[in-house]
């Protein structure tokens, strides 16, 4: 929820918070339409160098696909927290879990062929124990020369103190 957690932390340090949540009407829009909505939001409201975009988990997946749809590098500032970048599975033999998002190979195909329009100012932050994001995010980051920060010992939900420090540092860079 934008009004809780990460959204509230952003409000607390003085950001105006506008965004999409993967709930309700937006969730039922279907993946292709969600990507189109995010791409339109970026072009219409946030296509400027001083814009700040933060995406968490599947929101990162939507952002990256929107970036691919737009076809040119995003000029604002982006932080992707534990982004989903493609298909993933865990190693649990008793209760295995996996997730195959829509178009799971598209981002890697674009990256491998040097056709992914890498945002100009983008950071990825992922936990070392995050089986949902870490291996794919690190591999994708290397392919597109994007900075990936691996948080030792962290899972998919990055520690609150780490994210708070990150947001405070980002806020200072924003105002300088």
Tab-separated table of C-alpha atoms in Angstrom, residues 4-157:
chain	number	residue	atom	x	y	z
A	4	UNK	CA	1.955	2.303	4.412
A	5	UNK	CA	5.451	0.836	4.578
A	6	UNK	CA	7.662	2.178	1.797
A	7	UNK	CA	5.113	4.809	0.768
A	8	UNK	CA	4.841	6.123	4.311
A	9	UNK	CA	8.632	6.188	4.667
A	10	UNK	CA	8.823	8.326	1.520
A	11	UNK	CA	6.145	10.682	2.829
A	12	UNK	CA	8.018	10.951	6.140
A	13	UNK	CA	11.163	12.271	4.426
A	14	UNK	CA	9.265	14.766	2.329
A	15	UNK	CA	8.510	13.089	-0.977
A	16	UNK	CA	5.254	13.551	-2.840
A	17	UNK	CA	4.092	9.989	-3.388
A	18	UNK	CA	2.198	9.011	-6.509
A	19	UNK	CA	2.051	5.495	-7.777
A	20	UNK	CA	0.413	2.249	-8.688
A	21	UNK	CA	-0.356	-0.609	-6.370
A	22	UNK	CA	-0.773	-4.146	-7.627
A	23	UNK	CA	-4.225	-4.401	-6.049
A	24	UNK	CA	-7.809	-3.665	-7.075
A	25	UNK	CA	-8.597	-2.312	-10.528
A	26	UNK	CA	-4.944	-2.069	-11.580
A	27	UNK	CA	-4.330	-5.707	-10.639
A	28	UNK	CA	-7.290	-6.864	-12.721
A	29	UNK	CA	-6.108	-4.887	-15.780
A	30	UNK	CA	-3.938	-7.754	-17.049
A	31	UNK	CA	-0.189	-7.673	-17.512
A	32	UNK	CA	0.004	-6.056	-20.952
A	33	UNK	CA	-2.374	-3.278	-19.945
A	34	UNK	CA	-0.531	-2.789	-16.628
A	35	UNK	CA	2.734	-2.298	-18.540
A	36	UNK	CA	1.025	0.168	-20.887
A	37	UNK	CA	-0.369	2.109	-17.897
A	38	UNK	CA	3.046	2.295	-16.214
A	39	UNK	CA	4.712	3.335	-19.490
A	40	UNK	CA	2.097	6.047	-19.948
A	41	UNK	CA	2.556	7.249	-16.347
A	42	UNK	CA	6.310	7.502	-16.895
A	43	UNK	CA	5.961	9.416	-20.172
A	44	UNK	CA	3.167	11.727	-19.031
A	45	UNK	CA	4.104	12.525	-15.426
A	46	UNK	CA	7.672	11.477	-14.671
A	47	UNK	CA	9.735	11.936	-17.841
A	48	UNK	CA	12.169	14.463	-16.452
A	49	UNK	CA	15.690	14.317	-15.033
A	50	UNK	CA	14.661	15.288	-11.495
A	51	UNK	CA	11.955	12.606	-11.210
A	52	UNK	CA	12.413	9.820	-8.667
A	53	UNK	CA	10.829	6.410	-9.214
A	54	UNK	CA	10.949	3.591	-6.681
A	55	UNK	CA	9.662	0.126	-7.498
A	56	UNK	CA	9.379	-2.863	-5.216
A	57	UNK	CA	9.256	-6.546	-6.232
A	58	UNK	CA	6.729	-7.068	-9.064
A	59	UNK	CA	6.560	-3.288	-9.476
A	60	UNK	CA	10.163	-3.504	-10.664
A	61	UNK	CA	9.114	-6.088	-13.229
A	62	UNK	CA	6.375	-3.786	-14.476
A	63	UNK	CA	8.797	-0.836	-14.620
A	64	UNK	CA	11.389	-2.810	-16.608
A	65	UNK	CA	8.754	-4.011	-19.077
A	66	UNK	CA	7.399	-0.452	-19.375
A	67	UNK	CA	10.951	0.722	-20.039
A	68	UNK	CA	11.240	-1.885	-22.804
A	69	UNK	CA	7.901	-0.784	-24.266
A	70	UNK	CA	8.929	2.889	-24.295
A	71	UNK	CA	12.091	1.889	-26.124
A	72	UNK	CA	14.375	4.660	-24.932
A	73	UNK	CA	16.303	5.079	-21.670
A	74	UNK	CA	14.365	6.613	-18.803
A	75	UNK	CA	15.980	9.940	-17.845
A	76	UNK	CA	14.888	10.165	-14.192
A	77	UNK	CA	16.268	8.426	-11.113
A	78	UNK	CA	15.205	4.876	-10.304
A	79	UNK	CA	15.602	2.507	-7.377
A	80	UNK	CA	14.439	-1.074	-7.826
A	81	UNK	CA	14.017	-2.918	-4.523
A	82	UNK	CA	14.068	-6.718	-4.816
A	83	UNK	CA	12.787	-6.578	-8.396
A	84	UNK	CA	11.323	-9.614	-10.065
A	85	UNK	CA	13.236	-9.982	-13.316
A	86	UNK	CA	11.937	-13.307	-14.623
A	87	UNK	CA	10.957	-16.823	-13.640
A	88	UNK	CA	12.205	-18.175	-10.310
A	89	UNK	CA	12.005	-21.240	-8.076
A	90	UNK	CA	13.318	-22.186	-4.652
A	91	UNK	CA	15.258	-25.305	-3.600
A	92	UNK	CA	12.746	-26.566	-1.039
A	93	UNK	CA	12.234	-30.280	-1.727
A	94	UNK	CA	9.271	-30.621	0.662
A	95	UNK	CA	7.296	-27.574	-0.472
A	96	UNK	CA	8.797	-26.264	-3.683
A	97	UNK	CA	7.664	-22.857	-4.871
A	98	UNK	CA	8.057	-21.208	-8.224
A	99	UNK	CA	6.661	-18.255	-10.105
A	100	UNK	CA	6.495	-17.655	-13.819
A	101	UNK	CA	5.499	-14.050	-14.535
A	102	UNK	CA	4.087	-13.030	-17.909
A	103	UNK	CA	6.730	-12.798	-20.640
A	104	UNK	CA	9.447	-14.234	-18.367
A	105	UNK	CA	12.201	-14.294	-21.015
A	106	UNK	CA	11.610	-10.896	-22.633
A	107	UNK	CA	13.886	-8.787	-20.424
A	108	UNK	CA	16.805	-11.214	-20.706
A	109	UNK	CA	16.335	-11.560	-24.470
A	110	UNK	CA	16.456	-7.778	-24.867
A	111	UNK	CA	19.465	-7.524	-22.544
A	112	UNK	CA	21.414	-10.290	-24.291
A	113	UNK	CA	20.849	-8.664	-27.675
A	114	UNK	CA	21.803	-5.185	-26.348
A	115	UNK	CA	18.293	-3.897	-27.077
A	116	UNK	CA	17.159	-3.156	-23.519
A	117	UNK	CA	16.996	0.636	-23.038
A	118	UNK	CA	18.810	0.862	-19.689
A	119	UNK	CA	17.561	3.759	-17.548
A	120	UNK	CA	20.222	6.449	-17.217
A	121	UNK	CA	20.218	6.489	-13.379
A	122	UNK	CA	19.066	3.187	-11.937
A	123	UNK	CA	20.109	1.158	-8.897
A	124	UNK	CA	19.006	-2.356	-7.997
A	125	UNK	CA	18.991	-3.481	-4.359
A	126	UNK	CA	18.428	-7.140	-3.556
A	127	UNK	CA	18.992	-9.480	-0.616
A	128	UNK	CA	21.636	-12.197	-0.858
A	129	UNK	CA	19.083	-14.736	0.437
A	130	UNK	CA	16.309	-13.561	-1.893
A	131	UNK	CA	15.607	-16.586	-4.071
A	132	UNK	CA	12.834	-14.646	-5.836
A	133	UNK	CA	15.040	-11.834	-7.103
A	134	UNK	CA	18.743	-12.102	-6.334
A	135	UNK	CA	20.158	-14.456	-8.972
A	136	UNK	CA	18.096	-12.997	-11.825
A	137	UNK	CA	18.552	-9.369	-10.751
A	138	UNK	CA	22.325	-9.779	-10.501
A	139	UNK	CA	22.519	-11.518	-13.894
A	140	UNK	CA	20.276	-8.920	-15.545
A	141	UNK	CA	22.230	-6.061	-13.970
A	142	UNK	CA	25.490	-7.435	-15.362
A	143	UNK	CA	24.004	-7.806	-18.842
A	144	UNK	CA	22.790	-4.199	-18.978
A	145	UNK	CA	25.618	-2.644	-16.896
A	146	UNK	CA	23.259	-1.610	-14.102
A	147	UNK	CA	24.513	-1.214	-10.531
A	148	UNK	CA	23.263	-4.083	-8.323
A	149	UNK	CA	23.715	-3.845	-4.554
A	150	UNK	CA	23.429	-7.206	-2.807
A	151	UNK	CA	22.455	-6.880	0.857
A	152	UNK	CA	24.204	-9.654	2.762
A	153	UNK	CA	21.851	-11.895	4.744
A	154	UNK	CA	18.680	-10.161	3.545
A	155	UNK	CA	15.704	-11.881	1.948
A	156	UNK	CA	13.046	-10.569	-0.433
A	157	UNK	CA	11.866	-7.978	2.095
